[in-house]
CSV table of C-alpha atoms in Angstrom, one decimal:
chain,number,residue,atom,x,y,z
A,291,MET,CA,0.0,0.0,0.0
A,292,GLU,CA,1.3,3.4,-0.9
A,293,THR,CA,1.7,5.9,1.9
A,294,PRO,CA,-0.5,8.9,1.1
A,295,SER,CA,1.4,12.1,0.6
A,296,THR,CA,0.8,15.0,3.0
A,297,PRO,CA,-1.4,17.5,1.2
A,298,SER,CA,0.2,20.9,0.5
A,299,THR,CA,-1.2,24.0,2.2
A,300,ALA,CA,-1.6,27.5,0.9
A,301,GLU,CA,1.4,28.5,2.9
A,302,ASP,CA,3.5,25.9,1.1
A,303,THR,CA,2.4,27.0,-2.4
A,304,PHE,CA,4.0,30.0,-4.0
A,305,PRO,CA,1.2,32.2,-5.3
A,306,THR,CA,1.6,33.7,-8.8
A,307,THR,CA,-1.3,36.2,-8.3
A,308,ALA,CA,-2.6,38.3,-5.4
A,309,SER,CA,-4.8,41.3,-4.9
A,310,VAL,CA,-2.3,42.9,-2.4
A,311,VAL,CA,1.3,42.1,-1.7
A,312,ILE,CA,2.6,43.5,1.6
A,313,ILE,CA,6.4,43.7,1.9
A,314,GLY,CA,7.5,43.2,5.5
A,315,ALA,CA,6.1,41.0,8.3
A,316,GLY,CA,6.8,43.3,11.2
A,317,VAL,CA,4.1,44.9,13.3
A,318,MET,CA,3.3,47.3,10.4
A,319,GLY,CA,2.9,44.7,7.7
A,320,ALA,CA,1.1,42.2,10.0
A,321,SER,CA,-1.4,44.9,11.2
A,322,ILE,CA,-2.1,46.1,7.7
A,323,ALA,CA,-2.7,42.5,6.5
A,324,PHE,CA,-5.1,41.8,9.4
A,325,HIS,CA,-7.1,44.9,8.8
A,326,LEU,CA,-7.4,44.4,5.1
A,327,ALA,CA,-8.6,40.9,5.7
A,328,GLU,CA,-11.0,42.1,8.3
A,329,ARG,CA,-12.5,44.5,5.7
A,330,GLY,CA,-13.2,41.5,3.4
A,331,GLY,CA,-9.9,41.6,1.4
A,332,GLU,CA,-8.9,38.4,-0.3
A,333,ASP,CA,-5.8,37.0,-1.9
A,334,ILE,CA,-3.5,39.0,0.5
A,335,VAL,CA,0.1,38.0,0.6
A,336,ILE,CA,2.8,39.1,3.0
A,337,VAL,CA,6.4,38.7,1.7
A,338,GLU,CA,9.1,38.5,4.4
A,339,ARG,CA,12.7,38.0,3.6
A,340,ASP,CA,13.3,36.3,7.0
A,341,SER,CA,10.5,35.4,9.5
A,342,PRO,CA,7.6,37.5,11.0
A,343,GLY,CA,8.8,40.1,13.4
A,344,SER,CA,12.5,39.3,12.9
A,345,GLY,CA,13.5,42.8,11.8
A,346,SER,CA,13.2,46.0,13.9
A,347,THR,CA,10.0,45.0,15.6
A,348,SER,CA,11.6,42.1,17.6
A,349,LYS,CA,14.4,44.4,18.6
A,350,ALA,CA,12.3,47.3,19.8
A,351,ALA,CA,12.2,48.4,23.4
A,352,GLY,CA,8.5,47.9,23.4
A,353,GLY,CA,7.5,51.3,24.6
A,354,VAL,CA,4.0,52.6,23.9
A,355,ARG,CA,3.4,56.3,24.5
A,356,CYS,CA,1.2,59.1,23.5
A,357,GLN,CA,3.5,62.0,24.4
A,358,PHE,CA,4.2,63.5,21.0
A,359,SER,CA,4.3,67.1,19.7
A,360,ASP,CA,2.3,66.4,16.5
A,361,GLU,CA,-1.5,65.9,16.5
A,362,VAL,CA,-1.4,63.0,14.0
A,363,ASN,CA,1.3,61.2,16.0
A,364,ILE,CA,-0.7,61.7,19.2
A,365,ALA,CA,-3.9,60.3,17.5
A,366,LEU,CA,-2.1,57.3,16.1
A,367,ALA,CA,-0.4,56.5,19.4
A,368,ALA,CA,-3.6,56.9,21.4
A,369,ARG,CA,-5.4,54.6,19.1
A,370,GLY,CA,-2.5,52.1,19.2
A,371,LEU,CA,-2.6,52.1,23.0
A,372,GLU,CA,-6.4,51.6,22.9
A,373,VAL,CA,-5.9,48.5,20.8
A,374,LEU,CA,-3.1,47.1,22.9
A,375,SER,CA,-5.1,47.5,26.1
A,376,THR,CA,-7.6,44.9,24.9
A,377,PHE,CA,-5.2,42.9,22.7
A,378,GLU,CA,-5.2,39.8,24.9
A,379,ALA,CA,-9.0,39.6,25.0
A,380,ASP,CA,-9.3,40.3,21.2
A,381,PHE,CA,-6.4,38.2,19.9
A,382,GLY,CA,-5.9,35.6,22.6
A,383,ILE,CA,-2.3,36.3,23.3
A,384,ASP,CA,-0.6,37.9,26.3
A,385,ILE,CA,1.5,40.8,25.2
A,386,GLY,CA,2.8,41.6,28.7
A,387,LEU,CA,1.4,45.2,28.7
A,388,VAL,CA,2.6,47.3,31.7
A,389,ARG,CA,1.2,50.8,32.0
A,390,ASN,CA,3.4,52.6,34.6
A,391,GLY,CA,3.6,55.7,32.5
A,392,TYR,CA,6.3,57.5,30.6
A,393,LEU,CA,8.5,60.0,32.4
A,394,PHE,CA,10.6,62.5,30.4
A,395,LEU,CA,13.4,64.2,32.4
A,396,LEU,CA,14.0,67.7,31.2
A,397,ASP,CA,17.2,69.7,31.9
A,398,SER,CA,16.7,73.0,30.1
A,399,ASP,CA,14.1,75.8,30.2
A,400,GLU,CA,13.8,75.5,26.5
A,401,SER,CA,12.9,71.8,26.6
A,402,ALA,CA,10.5,72.4,29.5
A,403,GLU,CA,8.7,75.1,27.6
A,404,ALA,CA,8.4,72.9,24.5
A,405,PHE,CA,7.1,70.0,26.6
A,406,ALA,CA,4.6,72.2,28.4
A,407,ALA,CA,3.1,73.2,25.0
A,408,ASN,CA,3.0,69.6,24.0
A,409,VAL,CA,1.4,68.5,27.2
A,410,ALA,CA,-1.3,71.2,26.7
A,411,LEU,CA,-2.0,69.8,23.2
A,412,GLN,CA,-2.1,66.2,24.6
A,413,GLN,CA,-4.6,67.3,27.3
A,414,ARG,CA,-6.8,69.0,24.7
A,415,MET,CA,-6.8,65.6,22.9
A,416,GLY,CA,-8.0,63.8,26.0
A,417,LEU,CA,-4.7,62.5,27.5
A,418,ASP,CA,-3.7,62.7,31.2
A,419,SER,CA,-0.3,64.1,30.5
A,420,ARG,CA,1.1,66.7,32.9
A,421,MET,CA,4.2,68.6,33.8
A,422,LEU,CA,6.1,67.7,37.0
A,423,THR,CA,8.3,69.8,39.2
A,424,VAL,CA,11.7,68.4,40.1
A,425,ALA,CA,10.4,67.5,43.5
A,426,GLU,CA,7.6,65.5,41.9
A,427,VAL,CA,10.1,63.8,39.6
A,428,ALA,CA,12.1,62.8,42.7
A,429,GLU,CA,9.0,61.4,44.4
A,430,LEU,CA,7.9,59.4,41.3
A,431,ALA,CA,11.4,58.2,40.4
A,432,PRO,CA,13.6,58.1,43.5
A,433,TYR,CA,16.4,56.3,41.5
A,434,VAL,CA,16.9,59.5,39.4
A,435,ASN,CA,19.6,62.0,40.0
A,436,THR,CA,17.7,65.2,39.7
A,437,GLU,CA,20.8,67.4,39.5
A,438,GLY,CA,20.5,69.8,36.6
A,439,LEU,CA,16.8,68.9,35.9
A,440,VAL,CA,14.3,71.8,35.6
A,441,ALA,CA,11.1,69.7,35.1
A,442,GLY,CA,9.5,66.4,34.1
A,443,ALA,CA,6.7,65.4,31.8
A,444,PHE,CA,4.5,62.4,32.6
A,445,ASN,CA,1.6,60.5,31.2
A,446,PRO,CA,0.4,57.7,33.5
A,447,GLY,CA,-1.4,55.8,30.7
A,448,ASP,CA,1.8,55.1,28.7
A,449,GLY,CA,3.8,51.9,29.1
A,450,HIS,CA,5.5,49.0,27.4
A,451,CYS,CA,4.8,45.5,26.2
A,452,THR,CA,6.3,42.6,24.2
A,453,PRO,CA,6.6,43.4,20.4
A,454,GLU,CA,7.0,39.8,19.2
A,455,ALA,CA,3.7,38.9,20.9
A,456,VAL,CA,1.9,41.6,19.1
A,457,VAL,CA,3.2,40.5,15.8
A,458,SER,CA,2.3,36.9,16.6
A,459,GLY,CA,-1.2,37.9,17.4
A,460,TYR,CA,-1.7,39.8,14.2
A,461,ILE,CA,-0.1,37.2,12.0
A,462,SER,CA,-2.2,34.4,13.5
A,463,ALA,CA,-5.4,36.4,13.1
A,464,ALA,CA,-4.4,37.3,9.5
A,465,ARG,CA,-3.7,33.7,8.6
A,466,GLU,CA,-7.1,32.7,10.0
A,467,ARG,CA,-8.6,35.2,7.6
A,468,GLY,CA,-6.8,33.7,4.6
A,469,VAL,CA,-3.7,35.8,4.4
A,470,ARG,CA,-0.6,34.0,3.1
A,471,VAL,CA,2.8,34.7,4.8
A,472,LEU,CA,5.8,33.9,2.6
A,473,LYS,CA,8.9,33.5,4.8
A,474,SER,CA,12.5,33.6,3.5
A,475,CYS,CA,11.2,35.4,0.4
A,476,GLU,CA,13.1,38.5,-0.7
A,477,VAL,CA,11.8,41.2,-3.0
A,478,THR,CA,14.2,41.8,-5.9
A,479,GLY,CA,12.1,44.1,-8.2
A,480,PHE,CA,8.8,45.2,-9.6
A,481,GLU,CA,7.0,45.2,-12.9
A,482,VAL,CA,4.9,48.1,-14.0
A,483,GLY,CA,2.3,48.5,-16.7
A,484,ASP,CA,2.8,50.4,-19.9
A,485,GLY,CA,0.6,53.2,-21.1
A,486,ALA,CA,-0.5,56.6,-19.9
A,487,GLU,CA,-1.0,55.5,-16.3
A,488,ARG,CA,2.1,53.7,-15.0
A,489,ARG,CA,0.9,51.3,-12.3
A,490,VAL,CA,2.5,48.5,-10.3
A,491,THR,CA,1.5,45.1,-11.8
A,492,SER,CA,3.8,42.6,-10.2
A,493,VAL,CA,6.3,42.0,-7.3
A,494,VAL,CA,9.4,40.1,-8.3
A,495,THR,CA,11.0,37.9,-5.6
A,496,ASP,CA,13.8,35.4,-5.4
A,497,ARG,CA,11.2,32.7,-5.4
A,498,GLY,CA,9.1,33.9,-8.3
A,499,THR,CA,6.8,36.7,-9.5
A,500,ILE,CA,3.5,37.7,-8.0
A,501,ALA,CA,1.1,39.6,-10.2
A,502,CYS,CA,-0.9,42.1,-8.1
A,503,SER,CA,-2.7,45.4,-8.3
A,504,GLN,CA,-1.6,46.9,-5.0
A,505,VAL,CA,1.7,46.8,-3.0
A,506,VAL,CA,2.5,48.1,0.5
A,507,ALA,CA,6.1,48.9,1.4
A,508,ALA,CA,6.2,48.2,5.2
A,509,ALA,CA,9.8,47.0,5.4
A,510,GLY,CA,11.0,49.3,8.2
A,511,ALA,CA,14.6,50.5,7.8
A,512,TRP,CA,14.8,48.6,4.5
A,513,SER,CA,11.8,50.5,2.9
A,514,GLY,CA,14.1,53.0,1.2
A,515,LEU,CA,15.7,50.1,-0.7
A,516,ILE,CA,12.3,48.7,-1.6
A,517,GLY,CA,11.3,52.1,-3.0
A,518,GLU,CA,14.5,52.3,-5.1
A,519,LEU,CA,13.5,49.0,-6.7
A,520,ALA,CA,10.1,50.5,-7.7
A,521,GLY,CA,11.5,53.9,-8.7
A,522,VAL,CA,9.7,55.5,-5.7
A,523,ASP,CA,11.7,57.9,-3.5
A,524,LEU,CA,11.2,56.9,0.2
A,525,PRO,CA,13.6,59.0,2.2
A,526,VAL,CA,14.3,56.4,4.9
A,527,ARG,CA,17.7,55.8,6.4
A,528,PRO,CA,18.7,53.1,9.0
A,529,LEU,CA,20.1,54.3,12.4
A,530,ARG,CA,21.6,51.7,14.7
A,531,ARG,CA,20.4,51.5,18.4
A,532,GLU,CA,21.4,49.1,21.1
A,533,ILE,CA,19.6,47.7,24.2
A,534,MET,CA,20.7,45.8,27.3
A,535,VAL,CA,18.5,43.8,29.7
A,536,SER,CA,19.8,43.2,33.2
A,537,GLU,CA,19.8,40.3,35.5
A,538,PRO,CA,16.9,40.3,38.1
A,539,VAL,CA,17.1,43.2,40.5
A,540,ASP,CA,16.5,43.0,44.3
A,541,PHE,CA,14.1,45.9,44.5
A,542,ASP,CA,10.4,46.5,43.5
A,543,THR,CA,10.0,47.8,40.0
A,544,THR,CA,6.2,47.4,39.7
A,545,ARG,CA,5.5,51.2,39.8
A,546,MET,CA,8.6,52.3,37.9
A,547,PRO,CA,7.8,54.3,34.8
A,548,PHE,CA,9.5,54.2,31.4
A,549,THR,CA,12.1,56.8,32.3
A,550,ILE,CA,13.8,58.9,29.6
A,551,ASP,CA,16.6,61.5,29.9
A,552,PHE,CA,15.4,63.7,27.0
A,553,THR,CA,18.7,65.4,26.2
A,554,THR,CA,20.7,62.2,26.0
A,555,SER,CA,17.9,59.8,25.0
A,556,TYR,CA,19.1,57.4,27.7
A,557,TYR,CA,16.2,55.4,29.0
A,558,VAL,CA,15.3,52.5,31.4
A,559,HIS,CA,12.1,50.6,32.2
A,560,PRO,CA,11.2,47.4,34.0
A,561,GLU,CA,11.6,44.2,32.0
A,562,GLY,CA,10.3,41.1,33.8
A,563,SER,CA,12.3,40.8,37.0
A,564,GLY,CA,15.0,43.0,35.6
A,565,LEU,CA,15.5,46.3,33.8
A,566,LEU,CA,15.8,47.2,30.1
A,567,PHE,CA,18.3,50.0,29.3
A,568,GLY,CA,19.0,51.9,26.0
A,569,CYS,CA,20.9,54.9,24.7
A,570,PRO,CA,22.4,56.1,21.4
A,571,ASP,CA,25.9,55.1,20.3
A,572,GLU,CA,28.6,57.5,21.1
A,573,ALA,CA,28.7,58.2,17.3
A,574,ASP,CA,25.6,57.6,15.2
A,575,ASP,CA,25.9,54.6,12.8
A,576,TRP,CA,23.8,55.3,9.7
A,577,SER,CA,24.1,51.9,8.2
A,578,PHE,CA,22.5,48.5,8.1
A,579,ASN,CA,24.9,47.3,10.8
A,580,ASP,CA,22.9,45.6,13.5
A,581,LYS,CA,25.8,44.0,15.3
A,582,ARG,CA,26.5,44.8,18.9
A,583,ASP,CA,29.3,47.4,19.6
A,584,PRO,CA,31.7,46.2,22.3
A,585,ASN,CA,32.2,49.8,23.4
A,586,TRP,CA,28.5,50.6,23.8
A,587,LEU,CA,28.2,49.1,27.4
A,588,ALA,CA,30.8,51.6,28.6
A,589,THR,CA,28.7,54.5,27.0
A,590,LEU,CA,25.6,53.1,28.7
A,591,ALA,CA,27.4,52.9,32.0
A,592,GLU,CA,28.3,56.6,31.9
A,593,HIS,CA,24.6,57.5,31.3
A,594,ILE,CA,23.5,55.2,34.2
A,595,GLU,CA,26.0,56.7,36.5
A,596,ALA,CA,25.1,60.3,35.6
A,597,ARG,CA,21.3,60.1,35.7
A,598,THR,CA,20.3,57.0,37.6
A,599,PRO,CA,23.3,56.1,39.8
A,600,GLU,CA,21.3,53.9,42.1
A,601,LEU,CA,21.0,51.5,39.2
A,602,ALA,CA,24.7,51.4,38.5
A,603,ASP,CA,25.2,48.0,40.2
A,604,VAL,CA,22.8,46.0,38.0
A,605,GLU,CA,24.4,43.2,36.1
A,606,ALA,CA,24.0,42.9,32.3
A,607,LYS,CA,22.3,39.7,31.2
A,608,ARG,CA,21.8,40.0,27.4
A,609,GLY,CA,21.5,42.6,24.7
A,610,TRP,CA,21.0,43.3,21.1
A,611,ALA,CA,21.2,46.0,18.4
A,612,GLY,CA,18.5,47.0,15.9
A,613,LEU,CA,17.7,49.7,13.4
A,614,TYR,CA,15.5,52.8,13.6
A,615,GLU,CA,13.9,53.8,10.2
A,616,MET,CA,14.7,57.6,10.2
A,617,THR,CA,13.2,60.3,7.9
A,618,PRO,CA,14.5,63.9,7.6
A,619,ASP,CA,11.8,65.2,10.0
A,620,HIS,CA,11.5,62.1,12.2
A,621,ASN,CA,7.9,61.6,11.1
A,622,ALA,CA,6.4,58.6,9.3
A,623,LEU,CA,5.7,58.2,5.6
A,624,ILE,CA,2.1,57.1,5.0
A,625,GLY,CA,0.3,57.2,1.7
A,626,GLU,CA,0.2,56.1,-2.0
A,627,ALA,CA,3.1,57.0,-4.4
A,628,GLU,CA,2.0,59.7,-6.8
A,629,GLU,CA,4.5,58.5,-9.3
A,630,LEU,CA,3.4,54.8,-9.1
A,631,PRO,CA,-0.4,54.3,-8.4
A,632,GLY,CA,-1.0,51.1,-6.5
A,633,PHE,CA,2.2,51.4,-4.5
A,634,TYR,CA,1.4,52.3,-0.9
A,635,TYR,CA,4.0,52.9,1.9
A,636,ALA,CA,3.9,52.9,5.7
A,637,CYS,CA,7.5,53.4,6.9
A,638,GLY,CA,10.0,55.8,8.4
A,639,PHE,CA,8.5,55.9,11.9
A,640,SER,CA,11.8,57.0,13.4
A,641,GLY,CA,11.7,54.7,16.4
A,642,HIS,CA,7.9,54.9,17.0
A,643,GLY,CA,6.7,52.2,14.5
A,644,PHE,CA,5.9,49.5,17.0
A,645,LEU,CA,3.6,51.6,19.1
A,646,MET,CA,1.8,53.1,16.1
A,647,GLY,CA,1.5,49.8,14.2
A,648,PRO,CA,-2.0,48.8,15.4
A,649,ALA,CA,-3.4,52.2,14.4
A,650,VAL,CA,-1.5,52.5,11.1
A,651,GLY,CA,-2.8,49.1,10.0
A,652,GLU,CA,-6.3,50.4,10.3
A,653,VAL,CA,-5.5,53.7,8.5
A,654,VAL,CA,-3.6,52.1,5.6
A,655,ALA,CA,-6.3,49.4,5.1
A,656,ASP,CA,-8.9,52.3,5.0
A,657,LEU,CA,-6.8,54.2,2.4
A,658,MET,CA,-6.5,51.1,0.2
A,659,THR,CA,-10.2,50.3,0.3
A,660,GLY,CA,-11.5,53.8,-0.2
A,661,ARG,CA,-12.7,54.4,3.4
A,662,GLU,CA,-12.2,57.5,5.6
A,663,PRO,CA,-9.5,56.8,8.2
A,664,PHE,CA,-10.2,57.8,11.8
A,665,VAL,CA,-7.4,60.4,11.5
A,666,ASP,CA,-6.3,62.4,8.4
A,667,VAL,CA,-2.8,61.2,7.6
A,668,SER,CA,-2.3,63.3,4.5
A,669,PRO,CA,0.3,65.4,6.3
A,670,MET,CA,2.4,62.2,6.4
A,671,ASP,CA,2.5,61.8,2.6
A,672,LYS,CA,6.0,61.9,1.3
A,673,ARG,CA,5.2,64.8,-1.0
A,674,ARG,CA,5.5,67.1,2.0
A,675,PHE,CA,9.2,67.3,1.5
A,676,ALA,CA,8.6,68.9,-1.9
A,677,THR,CA,5.6,71.0,-0.9
A,678,THR,CA,4.8,72.0,2.7
A,679,GLY,CA,8.3,71.1,4.0
A,680,LEU,CA,9.4,69.2,7.1
A,681,ARG,CA,6.8,68.4,9.7
A,682,LYS,CA,9.2,68.1,12.7
A,683,GLU,CA,8.4,65.7,15.5
A,684,LEU,CA,10.1,67.0,18.6
A,685,ASN,CA,9.6,64.1,21.1
A,686,VAL,CA,12.0,61.7,19.5
A,687,VAL,CA,13.9,59.1,21.6
């Protein structure tokens, strides 16, 4: 008797056609795919050169905050937090959400004035953000050396969670709705139609070509390269950042906020029974290098000693480096390419992609299906660089 062969699944079969091809299976691509499928979209394919969440998403610090200086960013972040707050109930996966707030430490009158204006805007948009005196900072974060500080900014509703779990939830839900996820599949080019209206017609990969009518570039720091392949200018550059997680600490961290020294971008927040630390390199590395720098721990130690000396004795357990996807004004690129109809993009979030992913997935799905998004993201169209100019986001970490 012959042994019956195992039937192939949709995931095993390379599709030659699709309605939509989404490039990148991080939180952005996964969220977009899920929301398109939720809106009744069919034949949706995610193309991922590695595995879901393996890029910048899995290397993020996991922070989720609404403290921004731009109304669109505040709206996207607030909606993202709303989704994450019920994610376990909605998607059946624990994302480890901790909402101890975000505390910005401010050491100049100029920064304090700017943050006060931002807090006023955030309050008008319904957030509980507030300015703190130095004495209030000391009470909230007794591990902070307040020397040189002039104020703090705090939103108790902000927090952090596990990025990989969020991606897993979206990918599983998308697959249940018929989305195909092609792992280890790298985009190598595009085909466009001839005629008066130049449109994208196919995505070329190292495994074959997929004919489609819509494409989404959601490849994080690599989105600029994807744009180049399509003849679409996406001004996204990679910027290396590194993180360290400590061994378990012997003090209570349950009320410790995500604490950021704004001037230096040094930050720390609870991570399980330990702490997670981050700060920039001594010299910025604008490349695709995501390897750990042996000198970075010494740089981090200087920041810890200067601003949170009570944490100087914690022991390093593990660490990693990842890539921010930076734009000239530190704001995202969201829209459809004017020069190539059918080519959409959601990238360039400049370190804020994870926390905005849930909301951006909704918005992009709406744009692609002709619906009105909950927030007008037209100011994030890449054409701003040639028309209205830079739309600077000030609260960048």
